[in-house]
Coordinates of C-alpha atoms and ligand atoms in Angstrom, one line a residue:
X1 CA 0.1 -0.1 0.0
X2 CA 2.3 2.6 1.3
X3 CA 5.2 2.0 -1.3
X4 CA 7.2 5.3 -2.3
X5 CA 7.9 5.6 -6.0
X6 CA 10.8 6.9 -8.0
X7 CA 8.7 7.7 -11.2
X8 CA 8.3 11.0 -12.7
X9 CA 4.7 10.1 -13.6
X10 CA 1.9 10.6 -11.2
X11 CA 1.9 7.6 -9.1
X12 CA -0.9 6.7 -6.7
X13 CA 0.4 6.7 -3.2
X14 CA -1.4 5.3 -0.2
X15 CA -3.1 8.6 0.4
X16 CA -4.1 9.3 -3.2
X17 CA -5.4 5.7 -3.4
X18 CA -7.6 6.2 -0.4
X19 CA -9.1 9.5 -1.7
X20 CA -9.8 8.0 -5.2
X21 CA -11.8 5.2 -3.5
X22 CA -13.6 7.6 -1.3
X23 CA -14.7 9.6 -4.3
X24 CA -15.6 6.5 -6.1
X25 CA -17.8 5.2 -3.4
X26 CA -19.4 8.8 -2.9
X27 CA -17.8 9.2 0.7
X28 CA -16.1 12.3 -0.5
X29 CA -17.7 14.9 -2.9
X30 CA -15.4 17.6 -3.1
X31 CA -11.7 17.1 -1.6
X32 CA -10.5 19.9 0.6
X33 CA -6.9 19.7 1.8
X34 CA -4.7 22.4 3.5
X35 CA -1.2 23.4 4.0
X36 CA -1.0 24.9 7.4
X37 CA 2.5 26.5 8.3
X38 CA 3.1 28.4 11.5
X39 CA 4.5 31.7 10.5
X40 CA 7.7 31.3 12.9
X41 CA 10.3 30.6 10.2
X42 CA 10.9 30.5 6.5
X43 CA 9.5 27.4 4.5
X44 CA 12.1 24.5 3.6
X45 CA 12.5 21.8 1.3
X46 CA 10.4 19.5 3.8
X47 CA 7.5 22.0 3.5
X48 CA 7.7 21.8 -0.3
X49 CA 6.9 18.2 0.0
X50 CA 3.8 18.9 2.0
X51 CA 2.8 21.5 -0.4
X52 CA 3.1 19.5 -3.4
X53 CA 1.2 16.7 -1.8
X54 CA -1.7 18.8 -0.4
X55 CA -2.0 21.2 -3.5
X56 CA -1.3 18.4 -5.8
X57 CA -4.2 16.3 -4.4
X58 CA -6.6 19.0 -4.5
X59 CA -5.6 19.8 -8.3
X60 CA -5.7 16.0 -9.4
X61 CA -9.1 15.5 -7.6
X62 CA -10.8 18.8 -8.7
X63 CA -10.9 20.1 -5.2
X64 CA -9.3 23.0 -3.1
X65 CA -6.3 23.4 -1.0
X66 CA -6.2 26.1 1.4
X67 CA -3.0 27.9 2.5
X68 CA -3.9 28.4 6.2
X69 CA -1.6 30.2 8.6
X70 CA -1.5 28.4 11.9
X71 CA -0.8 31.6 13.9
X72 CA -1.7 30.6 17.4
X73 CA 1.5 31.3 19.3
X74 CA 2.3 35.0 18.9
X75 CA 5.5 34.9 20.8
X76 CA 7.4 33.2 17.9
X77 CA 5.4 34.5 14.9
X78 CA 5.6 37.6 12.9
X79 CA 4.3 39.2 9.6
X80 CA 7.8 38.8 8.1
X81 CA 7.3 35.2 8.1
X82 CA 3.8 35.3 6.7
X83 CA 5.1 37.3 3.8
X84 CA 8.0 35.0 3.1
X85 CA 5.6 32.1 3.1
X86 CA 3.5 33.7 0.5
X87 CA 6.4 34.8 -1.6
X88 CA 7.8 31.2 -1.5
X89 CA 4.3 29.8 -2.3
X90 CA 3.9 32.1 -5.3
X91 CA 7.2 31.0 -6.6
X92 CA 6.5 27.5 -6.3
X93 CA 3.5 28.1 -8.3
X94 CA 0.8 27.4 -5.6
X95 CA -0.4 30.6 -4.2
X96 CA -4.1 31.6 -4.2
X97 CA -5.0 34.8 -2.3
X98 CA -8.7 33.7 -2.4
X99 CA -8.0 30.5 -0.6
X100 CA -5.7 31.9 2.2
X101 CA -6.7 31.6 5.7
X102 CA -5.7 32.6 9.2
X103 CA -6.2 30.5 12.3
X104 CA -6.2 33.9 14.2
X105 CA -9.6 34.6 12.4
X106 CA -11.1 31.9 14.4
X107 CA -10.1 32.8 18.0
X108 CA -13.6 33.9 19.0
X109 CA -15.0 30.6 17.7
X110 CA -12.2 28.7 19.6
X111 CA -13.2 30.5 22.7
X112 CA -17.0 29.8 22.3
X113 CA -16.0 26.0 21.7
X114 CA -14.1 26.1 24.8
X115 CA -17.0 27.4 26.8
X116 CA -19.1 24.6 25.4
X117 CA -16.6 22.0 26.7
X118 CA -16.6 23.6 29.9
X119 CA -20.3 23.7 30.1
X120 CA -20.4 20.1 29.1
X121 CA -18.0 19.2 31.9
X122 CA -15.2 18.2 29.4
X123 CA -12.6 20.9 30.2
X124 CA -11.6 22.8 33.4
X125 CA -9.3 25.3 34.5
X126 CA -6.2 23.9 36.2
X127 CA -3.9 25.9 38.6
X128 CA -1.0 23.4 39.0
X129 CA 2.4 24.9 38.5
X130 CA 4.2 23.6 35.3
X131 CA 6.3 21.4 37.4
X132 CA 3.4 19.9 39.2
X133 CA 1.7 19.4 36.0
X134 CA 4.7 17.5 34.7
X135 CA 4.9 15.4 37.7
X136 CA 1.1 14.7 37.7
X137 CA 1.4 13.6 34.0
X138 CA 3.0 10.4 34.6
X139 CA 5.2 8.5 32.1
X140 CA 4.9 5.9 29.5
X141 CA 4.8 3.3 32.1
X142 CA 3.2 5.1 35.1
X143 CA -0.3 6.3 34.8
X144 CA -0.9 10.0 35.5
X145 CA -2.6 11.5 38.6
X146 CA -5.7 13.6 38.5
X147 CA -5.3 17.3 39.1
X148 CA -6.9 18.5 42.5
X149 CA -8.6 21.3 40.3
X150 CA -10.3 18.7 37.9
X151 CA -13.3 18.8 40.2
X152 CA -14.0 22.4 39.9
X153 CA -17.6 23.2 39.3
X154 CA -18.8 24.4 35.8
X155 CA -19.6 28.0 37.4
X156 CA -16.2 28.3 39.1
X157 CA -14.4 26.9 35.6
X158 CA -16.5 29.5 33.6
X159 CA -15.9 32.4 36.0
X160 CA -12.0 31.7 36.0
X161 CA -11.8 31.2 32.2
X162 CA -13.6 34.4 31.7
X163 CA -11.1 36.1 34.0
X164 CA -8.1 34.4 32.2
X165 CA -9.6 35.8 28.9
X166 CA -9.9 39.4 30.2
X167 CA -6.5 39.7 31.6
X168 CA -7.1 39.0 35.2
X169 CA -4.1 36.7 35.8
X170 CA -0.5 36.8 34.8
X171 CA 1.1 34.3 32.3
X172 CA 1.2 30.7 33.7
X173 CA -1.3 31.2 36.6
X174 CA -3.8 28.9 35.2
X175 CA -4.5 26.7 32.1
X176 CA -7.7 25.3 30.5
X177 CA -7.6 21.6 30.3
X178 CA -9.5 18.9 28.7
X179 CA -11.0 16.2 31.3
X180 CA -10.3 13.0 29.4
X181 CA -8.3 10.3 31.1
X182 CA -5.1 10.6 33.3
X183 CA -4.4 6.8 33.0
X184 CA -4.7 6.8 29.3
X185 CA -1.7 4.9 27.8
X186 CA -1.5 7.7 25.2
X187 CA 0.2 10.7 27.0
X188 CA -1.7 13.1 24.6
X189 CA -5.0 12.0 26.4
X190 CA -4.1 12.8 29.8
X191 CA -5.9 15.9 30.1
X192 CA -4.1 18.0 27.7
X193 CA -3.7 21.8 28.0
X194 CA -6.2 23.5 25.7
X195 CA -5.6 27.1 26.4
X196 CA -2.7 29.1 28.2
X197 CA -2.4 32.7 29.3
X198 CA 0.0 34.7 27.4
X199 CA 0.3 38.5 27.6
X200 CA 1.7 38.8 24.1
X201 CA 0.6 41.1 21.3
X202 CA -0.2 38.9 18.1
X203 CA 0.8 40.3 14.6
X204 CA -2.8 40.3 13.5
X205 CA -5.2 40.6 16.4
X206 CA -2.9 42.8 18.5
X207 CA -3.7 42.9 22.3
X208 CA -7.2 41.7 21.9
X209 CA -6.3 38.3 23.3
X210 CA -4.2 37.2 26.2
X211 CA -5.3 33.6 26.1
X212 CA -4.0 31.6 23.1
X213 CA -5.1 27.8 22.2
X214 CA -2.8 25.0 22.0
X215 CA -1.9 23.4 18.7
X216 CA -3.8 20.2 19.5
X217 CA -7.0 22.1 20.2
X218 CA -6.9 24.6 17.4
X219 CA -5.6 22.6 14.6
X220 CA -8.5 20.4 14.2
X221 CA -10.9 23.1 14.8
X222 CA -9.3 25.0 12.0
X223 CA -9.7 22.3 9.8
X224 CA -13.4 21.6 10.6
X225 CA -14.3 25.3 10.2
X226 CA -13.0 25.3 6.9
X227 CA -14.4 22.1 5.8
X228 CA -11.2 20.2 5.2
X229 CA -11.8 16.8 4.2
X230 CA -8.2 15.3 4.5
X231 CA -6.0 16.7 7.1
X232 CA -2.7 15.3 5.9
X233 CA 0.3 15.9 8.4
X234 CA 3.7 14.0 9.3
X235 CA 4.0 10.9 11.2
X236 CA 4.8 12.4 14.6
X237 CA 1.0 13.5 14.8
X238 CA -0.2 9.8 14.6
X239 CA -0.3 9.7 18.4
X240 CA -2.2 13.1 18.4
X241 CA -5.1 11.6 16.2
X242 CA -7.2 10.4 19.3
X243 CA -7.2 13.9 20.6
X244 CA -7.9 15.4 17.3
X245 CA -10.8 13.2 17.0
X246 CA -11.9 13.8 20.7
X247 CA -12.0 17.6 20.4
X248 CA -14.2 17.6 17.3
X249 CA -16.5 14.8 18.7
X250 CA -16.8 16.8 22.0
X251 CA -17.4 20.2 20.4
X252 CA -19.6 18.6 17.9
X253 CA -18.6 20.3 14.7
X254 CA -20.6 19.6 11.7
X255 CA -17.5 18.6 9.5
X256 CA -15.1 15.9 10.9
X257 CA -12.0 15.9 8.9
X258 CA -9.8 12.8 8.5
X259 CA -6.4 13.1 9.7
X260 CA -3.9 11.1 7.5
X261 CA 0.1 10.8 8.3
X262 CA 2.8 10.4 6.2
X263 CA 6.7 10.3 6.6
X264 CA 8.4 13.8 6.6
X265 CA 11.1 14.4 4.3
X266 CA 14.8 14.1 5.7
X267 CA 17.7 15.2 3.6
X268 CA 21.2 14.2 4.3
X269 CA 24.0 16.9 5.3
X270 CA 21.5 19.5 6.5
X271 CA 18.9 20.3 9.1
X272 CA 15.2 20.8 8.7
X273 CA 13.7 21.9 12.1
X274 CA 12.8 25.6 12.0
X275 CA 14.2 26.1 15.5
X276 CA 17.6 24.9 14.3
X277 CA 17.6 26.9 11.1
X278 CA 16.6 30.0 13.3
X279 CA 19.8 29.4 15.5
X280 CA 21.9 29.3 12.3
X281 CA 20.4 32.5 11.2
X282 CA 20.6 34.3 14.6
X283 CA 24.1 32.9 15.3
X284 CA 25.3 34.4 12.0
X285 CA 26.4 31.0 10.9
X286 CA 24.7 31.7 7.5
X287 CA 23.8 35.1 5.8
X288 CA 20.0 34.9 6.7
X289 CA 17.1 32.4 6.0
X290 CA 17.8 33.0 2.3
X291 CA 21.5 32.0 2.3
X292 CA 22.1 29.8 -0.6
X293 CA 23.4 27.2 1.6
X294 CA 20.1 26.8 3.7
X295 CA 17.5 24.1 2.8
X296 CA 14.8 26.8 2.6
X297 CA 12.9 27.7 -0.4
X298 CA 14.2 31.0 -0.4
X299 CA 17.8 29.8 -0.1
X300 CA 17.2 27.5 -3.0
X301 CA 15.8 30.2 -5.1
X302 CA 18.9 32.3 -4.5
X303 CA 21.2 29.4 -5.2
X304 CA 19.4 29.0 -8.6
X305 CA 17.2 26.1 -8.2
X306 CA 14.1 26.3 -10.2
X307 CA 10.4 25.8 -9.0
X308 CA 10.1 23.0 -11.5
X309 CA 13.0 21.2 -10.2
X310 CA 11.8 21.3 -6.7
X311 CA 8.3 20.1 -7.8
X312 CA 10.0 17.3 -9.9
X313 CA 12.0 16.2 -6.9
X314 CA 8.9 16.0 -4.6
X315 CA 7.3 13.8 -7.3
X316 CA 10.3 11.5 -7.4
X317 CA 10.5 11.1 -3.8
X318 CA 6.9 10.1 -3.4
X319 CA 4.9 9.6 -0.3
X320 CA 5.0 6.8 2.1
X321 CA 4.6 6.0 5.8
X322 CA 8.4 4.9 6.1
X323 CA 10.8 7.2 7.6
X324 CA 13.9 7.6 5.6
X325 CA 16.5 10.2 4.7
X326 CA 16.9 11.2 1.2
X327 CA 20.2 11.8 -0.4
X328 CA 20.8 15.4 -1.4
X329 CA 22.1 14.1 -4.7
X330 CA 18.7 13.4 -5.8
X331 CA 17.7 17.0 -5.4
X332 CA 20.7 18.2 -7.1
X333 CA 20.0 15.8 -10.0
X334 CA 16.4 17.3 -10.3
X335 CA 17.9 20.7 -10.6
X336 CA 20.7 19.6 -13.0
X337 CA 18.0 17.8 -15.3
X338 CA 15.9 21.0 -15.5
X339 CA 19.0 23.4 -16.1
X340 CA 20.6 21.0 -18.6
X341 CA 17.5 21.5 -20.7
X342 CA 16.8 25.1 -20.2
X343 CA 19.9 27.1 -19.2
X344 CA 21.9 28.9 -21.9
X345 CA 25.4 28.3 -22.2
X346 CA 28.0 30.8 -21.7
X347 CA 32.0 30.9 -21.0
X348 CA 33.3 32.1 -17.7
X349 CA 36.7 31.7 -16.4
X350 CA 36.8 31.2 -12.6
X351 CA 40.7 31.2 -11.9
X352 CA 42.0 33.1 -14.7
X353 CA 45.4 32.7 -16.5
X354 CA 46.5 35.3 -18.8
X355 CA 47.3 34.5 -22.4
X356 CA 48.9 36.9 -24.8
X357 CA 48.6 35.8 -28.6
X358 CA 51.8 37.2 -30.0
X359 CA 50.9 37.1 -33.7
X360 CA 47.4 38.3 -33.4
X361 CA 47.3 41.6 -34.9
X362 CA 47.0 44.6 -32.4
X363 CA 44.4 46.6 -34.0
X364 CA 42.3 44.0 -35.8
X365 CA 38.7 44.9 -36.5
X366 CA 36.1 43.3 -34.2
X367 CA 36.6 39.6 -34.4
X368 CA 33.6 37.6 -33.1
X369 CA 32.1 34.3 -33.1
X370 CA 28.4 33.2 -33.3
X371 CA 28.0 30.9 -30.5
X372 CA 24.9 28.5 -30.0
X373 CA 23.2 29.1 -26.6
X374 CA 22.4 25.5 -26.3
X375 CA 24.1 22.8 -28.2
X376 CA 21.2 20.7 -28.6
X377 CA 18.5 23.4 -29.0
X378 CA 18.9 25.7 -32.1
X379 CA 15.7 27.4 -31.2
X380 CA 17.5 29.1 -28.1
X381 CA 19.5 31.2 -30.5
X382 CA 23.1 32.2 -30.7
X383 CA 25.1 34.9 -29.1
X384 CA 28.3 36.8 -30.1
X385 CA 31.6 36.0 -28.4
X386 CA 34.3 38.6 -29.0
X387 CA 37.9 37.7 -29.4
X388 CA 41.1 39.7 -28.9
X389 CA 44.9 39.5 -28.5
X390 CA 44.8 39.0 -24.8
X391 CA 42.5 36.2 -23.5
X392 CA 42.1 34.2 -20.3
X393 CA 41.9 30.6 -19.8
X394 CA 41.4 28.5 -16.8
X395 CA 44.5 28.1 -14.6
X396 CA 44.0 24.5 -14.4
X397 CA 43.7 24.1 -18.2
X398 CA 47.5 24.5 -18.3
X399 CA 50.4 22.5 -16.9
X400 CA 54.0 23.0 -17.4
X401 CA 55.0 19.4 -17.3
X402 CA 51.6 17.7 -18.2
X403 CA 51.2 13.9 -17.8
X404 CA 50.5 11.7 -20.7
X405 CA 46.5 11.8 -20.2
X406 CA 46.4 15.6 -20.0
X407 CA 45.0 16.9 -23.2
X408 CA 45.0 20.5 -22.4
X409 CA 47.6 23.1 -22.8
X410 CA 51.2 22.8 -21.9
X411 CA 54.5 24.1 -23.5
X412 CA 54.7 23.6 -27.2
X413 CA 51.2 22.1 -27.3
X414 CA 48.3 23.1 -29.3
X415 CA 44.5 23.2 -28.3
X416 CA 41.3 24.6 -29.8
X417 CA 39.7 27.7 -28.0
X418 CA 36.2 27.0 -28.1
X419 CA 34.3 28.5 -31.2
X420 CA 37.6 30.5 -32.1
X421 CA 40.9 29.2 -33.1
X422 CA 43.7 26.7 -32.3
X423 CA 46.5 28.2 -30.2
X424 CA 49.9 27.0 -29.5
X425 CA 51.8 27.7 -26.4
X426 CA 55.2 29.2 -27.2
X427 CA 56.7 30.3 -23.7
X428 CA 55.8 30.8 -20.1
X429 CA 56.4 34.2 -18.2
X430 CA 56.9 34.0 -14.6
X431 CA 56.4 36.4 -11.7
X432 CA 59.4 37.3 -9.2
X433 CA 58.1 34.8 -6.9
X434 CA 58.1 32.1 -9.5
X435 CA 54.5 31.8 -10.1
X436 CA 53.2 31.8 -13.6
X437 CA 52.4 35.2 -14.8
X438 CA 51.1 34.6 -18.2
X439 CA 51.5 32.4 -21.3
X440 CA 52.7 33.5 -24.7
X441 CA 51.1 31.8 -27.4
X442 CA 50.5 31.9 -31.1
X443 CA 47.3 31.3 -33.0
X444 CA 46.6 29.7 -36.7
X445 CA 44.2 32.2 -38.4
X446 CA 43.4 29.3 -40.7
X447 CA 41.6 27.5 -37.9
X448 CA 39.1 30.2 -37.4
X449 CA 35.8 28.6 -36.2
X450 CA 37.7 25.7 -34.5
X451 CA 38.9 23.5 -37.2
X452 CA 42.1 23.1 -39.4
X453 CA 41.8 23.1 -43.3
X454 CA 44.8 20.6 -43.2
X455 CA 42.9 18.3 -41.3
X456 CA 45.2 18.2 -38.1
X457 CA 43.5 17.5 -35.0
X458 CA 43.9 18.6 -31.3
X459 CA 42.6 16.8 -28.3
X460 CA 41.7 19.7 -26.0
X461 CA 38.9 22.4 -26.2
X462 CA 39.3 25.2 -23.8
X463 CA 36.9 28.0 -22.7
X464 CA 38.2 31.4 -22.7
X465 CA 37.3 35.0 -22.2
X466 CA 38.7 38.0 -24.1
X467 CA 40.4 40.5 -21.6
X468 CA 39.0 43.7 -23.0
X469 CA 35.5 42.4 -23.2
X470 CA 35.3 40.4 -19.9
X471 CA 32.7 41.0 -17.2
X472 CA 34.3 40.9 -13.9
X473 CA 32.4 39.0 -11.3
X474 CA 32.4 37.2 -7.9
X475 CA 31.5 33.6 -8.1
X476 CA 30.4 31.7 -4.9
X477 CA 31.0 28.2 -4.7
X478 CA 28.9 26.2 -2.3
X479 CA 29.3 22.9 -0.5
X480 CA 27.4 21.0 2.0
X481 CA 26.3 23.1 4.9
X482 CA 27.2 20.3 7.3
X483 CA 29.9 17.7 7.0
X484 CA 27.9 14.9 8.7
X485 CA 25.0 13.1 7.0
X486 CA 22.7 13.4 9.9
X487 CA 23.9 16.6 12.0
X488 CA 21.2 16.2 14.7
X489 CA 21.2 12.5 15.0
X490 CA 22.0 10.4 18.0
X491 CA 22.4 11.2 21.6
X492 CA 26.0 11.4 21.7
X493 CA 26.0 13.6 18.6
X494 CA 26.4 16.9 20.6
X495 CA 25.5 20.2 19.3
X496 CA 24.5 20.2 15.7
X497 CA 26.6 23.1 15.0
X498 CA 29.5 21.2 15.8
X499 CA 29.2 19.4 12.5
X500 CA 29.0 22.7 10.5
X501 CA 31.3 22.5 7.4
X502 CA 33.9 25.5 7.6
X503 CA 34.1 25.1 3.8
X504 CA 30.6 25.5 2.9
X505 CA 31.3 28.8 1.0
X506 CA 34.3 29.7 -1.0
X507 CA 34.3 33.1 -2.8
X508 CA 36.2 33.4 -6.1
X509 CA 36.7 37.2 -6.4
X510 CA 38.2 37.6 -9.8
X511 CA 36.3 35.6 -12.2
X512 CA 35.9 36.8 -15.8
X513 CA 32.9 36.3 -17.9
X514 CA 32.0 36.6 -21.5
X515 CA 30.0 39.9 -22.2
X516 CA 26.6 38.4 -23.2
X517 CA 25.9 38.2 -19.4
X518 CA 26.4 41.9 -18.9
X519 CA 22.7 42.9 -18.6
X520 CA 21.3 39.7 -17.2
X521 CA 18.4 40.1 -14.8
X522 CA 19.1 38.7 -11.0
X523 CA 18.0 35.2 -11.0
X524 CA 19.2 34.5 -14.5
X525 CA 20.5 31.1 -14.7
X526 CA 23.3 29.9 -17.1
X527 CA 25.5 26.9 -17.8
X528 CA 29.1 28.0 -17.4
X529 CA 30.8 25.7 -19.9
X530 CA 32.7 22.9 -18.3
X531 CA 32.0 24.5 -15.1
X532 CA 28.3 23.8 -14.0
X533 CA 25.3 26.0 -13.5
X534 CA 25.3 29.3 -11.9
X535 CA 22.7 32.0 -11.2
X536 CA 23.1 35.8 -10.9
X537 CA 22.5 37.0 -7.4
X538 CA 20.6 40.1 -6.7
X539 CA 23.4 41.2 -4.4
X540 CA 26.6 43.0 -6.0
X541 CA 29.9 42.8 -4.5
X542 CA 32.0 45.7 -5.0
X543 CA 30.2 47.0 -8.0
X544 CA 30.4 43.6 -9.5
X545 CA 27.9 40.9 -10.1
X546 CA 27.8 37.9 -7.9
X547 CA 27.0 34.4 -9.5
X548 CA 26.1 31.5 -7.3
X549 CA 27.2 28.0 -8.1
X550 CA 23.7 26.2 -8.6
X551 CA 24.9 22.7 -9.2
X552 CA 27.9 21.0 -10.8
X553 CA 27.7 19.6 -14.3
X554 CA 27.9 16.2 -13.0
X555 CA 27.5 14.7 -9.7
X556 CA 31.1 15.5 -8.7
X557 CA 30.5 15.2 -5.0
X558 CA 29.6 11.6 -5.0
X559 CA 32.8 11.0 -7.0
X560 CA 34.9 12.8 -4.5
X561 CA 33.4 10.7 -1.8
X562 CA 34.1 7.3 -3.3
Ligands
ATP1 P1 9.2 22.3 13.0 O1 10.4 22.5 12.1 O2 9.6 23.4 14.2 O3 9.1 21.0 13.5 P2 7.0 22.3 11.2 O4 8.1 22.1 10.0 O5 6.2 21.4 11.7 O6 8.0 22.8 12.4 P3 4.9 23.8 10.4 O7 4.8 25.3 10.0 O8 3.8 23.4 11.3 O9 6.3 23.6 10.8 O10 4.7 22.9 9.1 C1 3.5 23.2 8.1 C2 3.3 21.9 7.4 O11 4.6 21.3 6.6 C3 3.0 20.8 8.4 O12 1.8 20.3 7.9 C4 4.0 19.9 8.3 O13 3.5 18.5 8.6 C5 4.7 20.0 7.1 N1 6.1 19.8 7.1 C6 6.9 20.2 8.1 N2 8.1 19.7 7.8 C7 8.1 18.7 6.9 C8 9.0 17.7 6.4 N3 10.3 17.8 6.8 N4 8.5 16.9 5.4 C9 7.2 17.0 5.3 N5 6.4 17.8 5.8 C10 6.7 18.7 6.5
MG2 MG1 4.6 21.8 13.0

């Protein structure tokens, strides 16, 4: 039943199978799902899985999916997060303003439902201290103990609850609890807290409320109020399902959604808890939530990932009830597949080595080449690439004493400059330090366009950039944020920050790019030939454009590991 799938085609997972059956039998007329983020952080790739699942199901079955802000805990929430979530959903292609809801719009209803529970003897005001509450709660092996306040009269409860609401008590003085069963084997059912006092301004309701509902009480009611049919959540809520059902049954809502759990997405070499991501942001370990190394949607956007590649990844990993950790390489593969198809090619030299072409005329008229933007897609057009007497090649494309298998440039060797000419290395100039300063080469004018009329062959083809036409740029190379596959795993693991990778960001400050990138818009993605995929950042550094490396050409990381 709950097999996961690796296919790109829509495959029916256990949730879709179940819904299809309910529609067939008429049990469900119109599917309504929801994606319910708490606005206490930016969305990450795990949320993308939930978004693709909930919005995907609604679309496939002709239903609706609500974006609902689960904004019931004002101390950690803010409008900044609400805005970022909307932006990310828009970018992923799932935002609909008409189907956006806020739990805070239901505060009055939650309150009235709580009064109903009190009147029915199903909830009481408890005045135990937090420590006492913990003690009374019992453990997995020992039953809990009933609170001495459990027997308060309905009148007393109504009176105290009203005073809690109108600000008559400080934070923590009392809570409202459900009256269920202190000996239940399920700890969630041992008179869980429904409301706590919190004198905190809410980003939408201001100071109107100083009692706020707990997740387990509010969430099911939010679903019921909105007529949600399937409340899809991650596995850790399985043990909360009896409480979800209890609240709806005791309040007696007209609609009783079905909670269904699936396994959350875990990715290797990163963390996915918002609390930990916030710690990285606040600790300055990364440059904000949208740092290109973060597993956030906004980080992936700035890194150059496409919405289509994230959606494709979510489809490939499928949905199941088995916990697993997905290899980051799968996500990168989805990104690469998309960019390989769609990113125009350009030439960029990341570690430049100067090359003077001695026999190239100083004052030659513009000499430029038409280069295809995509080798397999003529419809993507061509661009002009200018040539001149001084060019740069990649430092690693030259070796003074090359081994046999090195087919690139070396003293006395001839190579092809992509789209341009054959050049031959005549001599090497050195700095006083002994470092190579530049190469002196000659070119063969007969090889214009990249082939020799006499039929002679060269084995290496190098990318290059003309000195006087080059665009200077900074290029940021990213590696894994953590150097452990499971940074927060295991009890002996210590602080997750201990496994931060100190080399997760390398800045190459003096890169040279061909001039066609000059007026690119931020967010524009390219393949730098032979180098990988790169995306123009919004940020500039010392007036220069900044490019982020989105992905390598091949999966070089897996190779390096083995
Ligand atoms: P935290 O990171 O603190 O555990 P959260 O990620 O659960 O919080 P929410 O805002 O409550 O934060 O999540 C919104 C929705 O996204 C929930 O329905 C949740 O189940 C889902 N979700 C969160 N993380 C993942 C994940 N890693 N994989 C799949 N779904 C997820
Ligand atoms: Mg949550």
